[in-house]
Amino acid sequence: MRTALLQSSGRPGSVAENLKVLDEAAARAAAAGAGLLVTSELFLTGYAIGDDIGRLAEPADGDAADAIAESAARHGLAVAYGYPERDGERVFNSVQLISADGTRLANHRKTHLFGCFERDHFTPGERPVVQAELNGLTVGLMICYDVEFPENVRAHALAGTDLLLVPTAQMHPFQFVAEHLVPVRAFENQMYVAYVNRVGREGEFEFVGLSTLVGPDGVARTRAGRQEELVLADADPVFLAASREANPYLADRRPGLYGSLV
């Protein structure tokens, strides 16, 4: 499945403008043969927008979800987008996957919140593994800091995730996560990982870009730079099956030895 990574911080504070940016990217991605478009963390609203996070938060089935579903159906590709999700009095840092026919397939709430900013504005999610079937692949959802915990990604591997989508807001000086940790996660868990970052300065944060789609061999199929761009690469189920046969990490595990980890 050809996957498009939208490396962009959008227009922080403006949901309407970010919907336009997403729709334009969906058109370009579809024209390039993509079946899936993935945005960065909190793309819908912006990341460093303070208390506007709560003001702009929407439910998973809100107006923005409807607009993105319409865009996905019009362009004929699935969309995974980051947004602040309101559920009653609680706000979650979430990513939602919508199919190419506009159906809401899956919604993940970030389980591991990073730093005081996120802990002040969000409630942590409680489901580490959220998946959906898309174009013959089992697609898993995760957000930024979640992928830095090996237990999280291994749980996805054991649940059969083929392609892990990770919208992120990776900031300086932690670019080694994009450059080194993400390829290791893909290799040790034998899956594709799409890691899609924000870029540029936003409030007190400097986002480093470097979005990538990494294969189960640990090799980046595409790598963005430090500017806004749309990059594409393929997640190949045939290659994935061959890689899993050649690298049987999951089959060679000895769970009886790992009890002390939990």
PDB file of C-alpha atoms in Angstrom, residues 26-246:
ATOM      1  CA  ALA A  26      -4.938  14.220   0.053  1.00  0.00           C
ATOM      2  CA  ALA A  27      -5.406  15.322  -3.555  1.00  0.00           C
ATOM      3  CA  ARG A  28      -1.645  15.209  -4.213  1.00  0.00           C
ATOM      4  CA  ALA A  29      -1.246  11.879  -2.448  1.00  0.00           C
ATOM      5  CA  ALA A  30      -4.119  10.291  -4.355  1.00  0.00           C
ATOM      6  CA  ALA A  31      -2.703  11.567  -7.646  1.00  0.00           C
ATOM      7  CA  ALA A  32       0.572   9.841  -6.753  1.00  0.00           C
ATOM      8  CA  GLY A  33      -1.216   6.532  -6.161  1.00  0.00           C
ATOM      9  CA  ALA A  34      -1.369   6.565  -2.371  1.00  0.00           C
ATOM     10  CA  GLY A  35      -3.996   4.550  -0.534  1.00  0.00           C
ATOM     11  CA  LEU A  36      -3.281   6.195   2.816  1.00  0.00           C
ATOM     12  CA  LEU A  37      -2.329   9.673   4.035  1.00  0.00           C
ATOM     13  CA  VAL A  38      -0.888  10.155   7.542  1.00  0.00           C
ATOM     14  CA  THR A  39      -0.514  13.522   9.295  1.00  0.00           C
ATOM     15  CA  SER A  40       1.526  14.650  12.289  1.00  0.00           C
ATOM     16  CA  GLU A  41       0.453  14.727  15.944  1.00  0.00           C
ATOM     17  CA  LEU A  42      -2.344  17.221  16.725  1.00  0.00           C
ATOM     18  CA  PHE A  43      -2.345  18.300  13.088  1.00  0.00           C
ATOM     19  CA  LEU A  44      -5.959  19.410  13.223  1.00  0.00           C
ATOM     20  CA  THR A  45      -5.334  22.209  15.738  1.00  0.00           C
ATOM     21  CA  GLY A  46      -1.611  22.661  16.240  1.00  0.00           C
ATOM     22  CA  TYR A  47       0.483  21.460  19.175  1.00  0.00           C
ATOM     23  CA  ALA A  48       1.831  24.461  21.124  1.00  0.00           C
ATOM     24  CA  ILE A  49      -1.430  26.397  21.372  1.00  0.00           C
ATOM     25  CA  GLY A  50      -1.890  26.352  25.155  1.00  0.00           C
ATOM     26  CA  ASP A  51      -5.442  26.352  26.473  1.00  0.00           C
ATOM     27  CA  ASP A  52      -6.803  26.532  22.926  1.00  0.00           C
ATOM     28  CA  ILE A  53      -6.254  22.760  22.948  1.00  0.00           C
ATOM     29  CA  GLY A  54      -9.326  22.391  25.120  1.00  0.00           C
ATOM     30  CA  ARG A  55     -11.324  25.009  23.243  1.00  0.00           C
ATOM     31  CA  LEU A  56     -10.685  23.396  19.844  1.00  0.00           C
ATOM     32  CA  ALA A  57     -11.016  19.770  20.945  1.00  0.00           C
ATOM     33  CA  GLU A  58     -13.790  17.822  19.216  1.00  0.00           C
ATOM     34  CA  PRO A  59     -15.381  14.410  19.718  1.00  0.00           C
ATOM     35  CA  ALA A  60     -14.238  11.569  17.471  1.00  0.00           C
ATOM     36  CA  ASP A  61     -17.442  11.951  15.452  1.00  0.00           C
ATOM     37  CA  GLY A  62     -17.375  15.755  15.358  1.00  0.00           C
ATOM     38  CA  ASP A  63     -17.516  18.234  12.495  1.00  0.00           C
ATOM     39  CA  ALA A  64     -13.816  17.882  11.649  1.00  0.00           C
ATOM     40  CA  ALA A  65     -14.146  14.108  11.422  1.00  0.00           C
ATOM     41  CA  ASP A  66     -17.059  14.561   9.018  1.00  0.00           C
ATOM     42  CA  ALA A  67     -15.027  16.978   6.884  1.00  0.00           C
ATOM     43  CA  ILE A  68     -12.056  14.617   6.737  1.00  0.00           C
ATOM     44  CA  ALA A  69     -14.326  11.670   5.922  1.00  0.00           C
ATOM     45  CA  GLU A  70     -15.754  13.667   3.005  1.00  0.00           C
ATOM     46  CA  SER A  71     -12.242  14.527   1.812  1.00  0.00           C
ATOM     47  CA  ALA A  72     -11.094  10.912   2.090  1.00  0.00           C
ATOM     48  CA  ALA A  73     -14.080   9.669   0.090  1.00  0.00           C
ATOM     49  CA  ARG A  74     -13.723  12.409  -2.536  1.00  0.00           C
ATOM     50  CA  HIS A  75     -10.045  11.615  -3.127  1.00  0.00           C
ATOM     51  CA  GLY A  76     -10.367   7.845  -2.651  1.00  0.00           C
ATOM     52  CA  LEU A  77      -7.766   7.262   0.059  1.00  0.00           C
ATOM     53  CA  ALA A  78      -7.705   6.578   3.776  1.00  0.00           C
ATOM     54  CA  VAL A  79      -6.575   9.316   6.194  1.00  0.00           C
ATOM     55  CA  ALA A  80      -5.023   9.070   9.659  1.00  0.00           C
ATOM     56  CA  TYR A  81      -4.922  12.431  11.421  1.00  0.00           C
ATOM     57  CA  GLY A  82      -3.868  13.718  14.825  1.00  0.00           C
ATOM     58  CA  TYR A  83      -6.296  15.838  16.844  1.00  0.00           C
ATOM     59  CA  PRO A  84      -7.387  16.717  20.405  1.00  0.00           C
ATOM     60  CA  GLU A  85     -10.393  14.548  21.213  1.00  0.00           C
ATOM     61  CA  ARG A  86     -13.041  15.740  23.634  1.00  0.00           C
ATOM     62  CA  ASP A  87     -14.980  13.147  25.605  1.00  0.00           C
ATOM     63  CA  GLY A  88     -17.113  14.913  28.192  1.00  0.00           C
ATOM     64  CA  GLU A  89     -14.789  16.883  30.471  1.00  0.00           C
ATOM     65  CA  ARG A  90     -11.728  14.947  29.353  1.00  0.00           C
ATOM     66  CA  VAL A  91      -9.435  15.776  26.419  1.00  0.00           C
ATOM     67  CA  PHE A  92      -7.233  13.131  24.816  1.00  0.00           C
ATOM     68  CA  ASN A  93      -4.314  13.441  22.403  1.00  0.00           C
ATOM     69  CA  SER A  94      -5.706  11.190  19.668  1.00  0.00           C
ATOM     70  CA  VAL A  95      -5.253   9.858  16.157  1.00  0.00           C
ATOM     71  CA  GLN A  96      -8.190   8.688  14.053  1.00  0.00           C
ATOM     72  CA  LEU A  97      -8.124   6.484  10.955  1.00  0.00           C
ATOM     73  CA  ILE A  98     -10.822   7.033   8.337  1.00  0.00           C
ATOM     74  CA  SER A  99     -11.212   4.730   5.335  1.00  0.00           C
ATOM     75  CA  ALA A 100     -11.325   5.684   1.668  1.00  0.00           C
ATOM     76  CA  ASP A 101     -15.124   5.494   1.747  1.00  0.00           C
ATOM     77  CA  GLY A 102     -15.346   7.839   4.728  1.00  0.00           C
ATOM     78  CA  THR A 103     -15.897   5.199   7.432  1.00  0.00           C
ATOM     79  CA  ARG A 104     -14.308   5.835  10.824  1.00  0.00           C
ATOM     80  CA  LEU A 105     -12.166   2.722  11.354  1.00  0.00           C
ATOM     81  CA  ALA A 106     -10.175   3.253  14.550  1.00  0.00           C
ATOM     82  CA  ASN A 107      -9.270   5.858  17.154  1.00  0.00           C
ATOM     83  CA  HIS A 108      -6.242   5.754  19.478  1.00  0.00           C
ATOM     84  CA  ARG A 109      -5.718   7.903  22.563  1.00  0.00           C
ATOM     85  CA  LYS A 110      -2.064   8.544  23.418  1.00  0.00           C
ATOM     86  CA  THR A 111      -1.154   6.342  26.371  1.00  0.00           C
ATOM     87  CA  HIS A 112       2.167   7.923  27.383  1.00  0.00           C
ATOM     88  CA  LEU A 113       2.079  11.704  27.762  1.00  0.00           C
ATOM     89  CA  PHE A 114       5.348  13.615  27.333  1.00  0.00           C
ATOM     90  CA  GLY A 115       6.307  16.504  29.583  1.00  0.00           C
ATOM     91  CA  CYS A 116       4.359  18.994  31.645  1.00  0.00           C
ATOM     92  CA  PHE A 117       2.601  20.522  28.624  1.00  0.00           C
ATOM     93  CA  GLU A 118       0.867  17.279  27.675  1.00  0.00           C
ATOM     94  CA  ARG A 119       0.161  16.194  31.246  1.00  0.00           C
ATOM     95  CA  ASP A 120      -1.456  19.580  31.926  1.00  0.00           C
ATOM     96  CA  HIS A 121      -3.772  19.401  28.898  1.00  0.00           C
ATOM     97  CA  PHE A 122      -4.569  15.738  28.274  1.00  0.00           C
ATOM     98  CA  THR A 123      -5.846  12.592  29.927  1.00  0.00           C
ATOM     99  CA  PRO A 124      -3.765   9.496  29.068  1.00  0.00           C
ATOM    100  CA  GLY A 125      -5.444   6.745  27.072  1.00  0.00           C
ATOM    101  CA  GLU A 126      -5.718   3.192  28.414  1.00  0.00           C
ATOM    102  CA  ARG A 127      -5.696   0.991  25.283  1.00  0.00           C
ATOM    103  CA  PRO A 128      -2.162   0.246  24.047  1.00  0.00           C
ATOM    104  CA  VAL A 129      -3.246  -1.648  20.933  1.00  0.00           C
ATOM    105  CA  VAL A 130      -5.757  -0.157  18.495  1.00  0.00           C
ATOM    106  CA  GLN A 131      -5.935  -1.678  15.008  1.00  0.00           C
ATOM    107  CA  ALA A 132      -7.963  -1.776  11.810  1.00  0.00           C
ATOM    108  CA  GLU A 133      -7.820  -3.714   8.550  1.00  0.00           C
ATOM    109  CA  LEU A 134      -6.936  -1.574   5.552  1.00  0.00           C
ATOM    110  CA  ASN A 135      -6.110  -2.701   2.010  1.00  0.00           C
ATOM    111  CA  GLY A 136      -4.970  -6.145   3.140  1.00  0.00           C
ATOM    112  CA  LEU A 137      -2.807  -4.875   6.014  1.00  0.00           C
ATOM    113  CA  THR A 138      -3.420  -4.779   9.750  1.00  0.00           C
ATOM    114  CA  VAL A 139      -2.795  -1.140  10.608  1.00  0.00           C
ATOM    115  CA  GLY A 140      -1.982  -0.095  14.170  1.00  0.00           C
ATOM    116  CA  LEU A 141      -2.158   3.374  15.712  1.00  0.00           C
ATOM    117  CA  MET A 142       0.210   5.038  18.163  1.00  0.00           C
ATOM    118  CA  ILE A 143       1.344   8.609  18.925  1.00  0.00           C
ATOM    119  CA  CYS A 144       4.878   9.983  19.343  1.00  0.00           C
ATOM    120  CA  TYR A 145       6.183   9.120  22.850  1.00  0.00           C
ATOM    121  CA  ASP A 146       4.190   5.843  22.773  1.00  0.00           C
ATOM    122  CA  VAL A 147       6.662   4.367  20.264  1.00  0.00           C
ATOM    123  CA  GLU A 148       9.611   5.021  22.584  1.00  0.00           C
ATOM    124  CA  PHE A 149       8.365   2.314  24.953  1.00  0.00           C
ATOM    125  CA  PRO A 150       9.381  -1.077  23.517  1.00  0.00           C
ATOM    126  CA  GLU A 151       6.544  -2.833  25.337  1.00  0.00           C
ATOM    127  CA  ASN A 152       3.999  -0.802  23.377  1.00  0.00           C
ATOM    128  CA  VAL A 153       5.369  -1.759  19.973  1.00  0.00           C
ATOM    129  CA  ARG A 154       5.914  -5.384  20.952  1.00  0.00           C
ATOM    130  CA  ALA A 155       2.266  -5.567  22.016  1.00  0.00           C
ATOM    131  CA  HIS A 156       1.330  -4.427  18.513  1.00  0.00           C
ATOM    132  CA  ALA A 157       3.639  -7.016  16.960  1.00  0.00           C
ATOM    133  CA  LEU A 158       2.096  -9.806  19.026  1.00  0.00           C
ATOM    134  CA  ALA A 159      -1.372  -8.595  17.996  1.00  0.00           C
ATOM    135  CA  GLY A 160      -0.408  -8.836  14.315  1.00  0.00           C
ATOM    136  CA  THR A 161       0.154  -5.199  13.326  1.00  0.00           C
ATOM    137  CA  ASP A 162       1.738  -4.971   9.850  1.00  0.00           C
ATOM    138  CA  LEU A 163       1.950  -1.187   9.504  1.00  0.00           C
ATOM    139  CA  LEU A 164       2.212   1.014  12.593  1.00  0.00           C
ATOM    140  CA  LEU A 165       1.183   4.653  12.117  1.00  0.00           C
ATOM    141  CA  VAL A 166       2.853   7.091  14.505  1.00  0.00           C
ATOM    142  CA  PRO A 167       1.865  10.759  14.181  1.00  0.00           C
ATOM    143  CA  THR A 168       4.467  12.654  16.195  1.00  0.00           C
ATOM    144  CA  ALA A 169       5.639  16.027  17.462  1.00  0.00           C
ATOM    145  CA  GLN A 170       9.322  15.139  17.758  1.00  0.00           C
ATOM    146  CA  MET A 171      11.370  18.106  18.907  1.00  0.00           C
ATOM    147  CA  HIS A 172      15.004  19.119  19.139  1.00  0.00           C
ATOM    148  CA  PRO A 173      17.276  17.635  20.518  1.00  0.00           C
ATOM    149  CA  PHE A 174      15.619  14.209  20.268  1.00  0.00           C
ATOM    150  CA  GLN A 175      16.002  13.638  16.523  1.00  0.00           C
ATOM    151  CA  PHE A 176      17.839  10.369  17.236  1.00  0.00           C
ATOM    152  CA  VAL A 177      14.382   8.858  17.781  1.00  0.00           C
ATOM    153  CA  ALA A 178      13.487   9.377  14.122  1.00  0.00           C
ATOM    154  CA  GLU A 179      16.951   8.520  12.873  1.00  0.00           C
ATOM    155  CA  HIS A 180      17.752   5.460  14.990  1.00  0.00           C
ATOM    156  CA  LEU A 181      15.060   4.311  17.420  1.00  0.00           C
ATOM    157  CA  VAL A 182      12.215   4.028  14.906  1.00  0.00           C
ATOM    158  CA  PRO A 183      14.226   1.821  12.484  1.00  0.00           C
ATOM    159  CA  VAL A 184      15.152  -0.445  15.408  1.00  0.00           C
ATOM    160  CA  ARG A 185      11.488  -0.700  16.458  1.00  0.00           C
ATOM    161  CA  ALA A 186      10.532  -1.708  12.920  1.00  0.00           C
ATOM    162  CA  PHE A 187      13.274  -4.353  12.731  1.00  0.00           C
ATOM    163  CA  GLU A 188      12.911  -5.903  16.174  1.00  0.00           C
ATOM    164  CA  ASN A 189       9.129  -6.181  15.745  1.00  0.00           C
ATOM    165  CA  GLN A 190       9.091  -7.051  12.031  1.00  0.00           C
ATOM    166  CA  MET A 191       6.642  -4.434  10.840  1.00  0.00           C
ATOM    167  CA  TYR A 192       6.486  -1.245   8.813  1.00  0.00           C
ATOM    168  CA  VAL A 193       6.490   1.962  10.861  1.00  0.00           C
ATOM    169  CA  ALA A 194       5.275   5.296   9.484  1.00  0.00           C
ATOM    170  CA  TYR A 195       6.584   8.071  11.733  1.00  0.00           C
ATOM    171  CA  VAL A 196       5.157  11.453  10.722  1.00  0.00           C
ATOM    172  CA  ASN A 197       6.452  14.611  12.347  1.00  0.00           C
ATOM    173  CA  ARG A 198       5.714  18.295  12.670  1.00  0.00           C
ATOM    174  CA  VAL A 199       8.377  20.730  11.448  1.00  0.00           C
ATOM    175  CA  GLY A 200       9.692  24.167  12.353  1.00  0.00           C
ATOM    176  CA  ARG A 201       9.338  26.322  15.455  1.00  0.00           C
ATOM    177  CA  GLU A 202       6.043  26.443  17.335  1.00  0.00           C
ATOM    178  CA  GLY A 203       5.931  28.231  20.660  1.00  0.00           C
ATOM    179  CA  GLU A 204       8.770  26.937  22.814  1.00  0.00           C
ATOM    180  CA  PHE A 205       9.277  23.850  20.647  1.00  0.00           C
ATOM    181  CA  GLU A 206      11.418  23.275  17.564  1.00  0.00           C
ATOM    182  CA  PHE A 207      10.135  20.282  15.609  1.00  0.00           C
ATOM    183  CA  VAL A 208      12.796  18.420  13.647  1.00  0.00           C
ATOM    184  CA  GLY A 209      10.902  16.827  10.742  1.00  0.00           C
ATOM    185  CA  LEU A 210      12.699  13.692   9.505  1.00  0.00           C
ATOM    186  CA  SER A 211       9.429  11.829   8.920  1.00  0.00           C
ATOM    187  CA  THR A 212      10.028   8.321   7.662  1.00  0.00           C
ATOM    188  CA  LEU A 213       8.469   5.046   6.566  1.00  0.00           C
ATOM    189  CA  VAL A 214      10.750   2.229   7.722  1.00  0.00           C
ATOM    190  CA  GLY A 215      10.508  -1.392   6.600  1.00  0.00           C
ATOM    191  CA  PRO A 216      10.849  -4.551   8.700  1.00  0.00           C
ATOM    192  CA  ASP A 217      14.490  -4.713   7.604  1.00  0.00           C
ATOM    193  CA  GLY A 218      15.140  -1.444   9.443  1.00  0.00           C
ATOM    194  CA  VAL A 219      15.718   0.428   6.187  1.00  0.00           C
ATOM    195  CA  ALA A 220      13.946   3.735   5.533  1.00  0.00           C
ATOM    196  CA  ARG A 221      11.825   3.576   2.381  1.00  0.00           C
ATOM    197  CA  THR A 222      11.548   7.363   2.442  1.00  0.00           C
ATOM    198  CA  ARG A 223      12.899  10.112   4.671  1.00  0.00           C
ATOM    199  CA  ALA A 224      11.781  13.737   4.758  1.00  0.00           C
ATOM    200  CA  GLY A 225      14.113  16.609   5.531  1.00  0.00           C
ATOM    201  CA  ARG A 226      13.589  19.585   7.852  1.00  0.00           C
ATOM    202  CA  GLN A 227      10.945  21.408   5.811  1.00  0.00           C
ATOM    203  CA  GLU A 228       7.268  20.919   5.039  1.00  0.00           C
ATOM    204  CA  GLU A 229       6.841  18.201   2.439  1.00  0.00           C
ATOM    205  CA  LEU A 230       4.808  15.209   1.349  1.00  0.00           C
ATOM    206  CA  VAL A 231       6.797  11.999   0.940  1.00  0.00           C
ATOM    207  CA  LEU A 232       5.565   8.590  -0.219  1.00  0.00           C
ATOM    208  CA  ALA A 233       6.667   4.973   0.042  1.00  0.00           C
ATOM    209  CA  ASP A 234       5.161   1.496  -0.177  1.00  0.00           C
ATOM    210  CA  ALA A 235       4.315  -0.978   2.576  1.00  0.00           C
ATOM    211  CA  ASP A 236       4.678  -4.340   0.789  1.00  0.00           C
ATOM    212  CA  PRO A 237       2.958  -7.340   2.436  1.00  0.00           C
ATOM    213  CA  VAL A 238       4.976  -9.805   0.330  1.00  0.00           C
ATOM    214  CA  PHE A 239       8.275  -8.359   1.529  1.00  0.00           C
ATOM    215  CA  LEU A 240       6.909  -8.246   5.080  1.00  0.00           C
ATOM    216  CA  ALA A 241       6.073 -11.971   5.025  1.00  0.00           C
ATOM    217  CA  ALA A 242       9.519 -12.859   3.688  1.00  0.00           C
ATOM    218  CA  SER A 243      11.209 -10.667   6.287  1.00  0.00           C
ATOM    219  CA  ARG A 244       9.258 -12.265   9.132  1.00  0.00           C
ATOM    220  CA  GLU A 245      10.274 -15.709   7.935  1.00  0.00           C
ATOM    221  CA  ALA A 246      13.937 -14.693   7.776  1.00  0.00           C
TER     222      ALA A 246
END
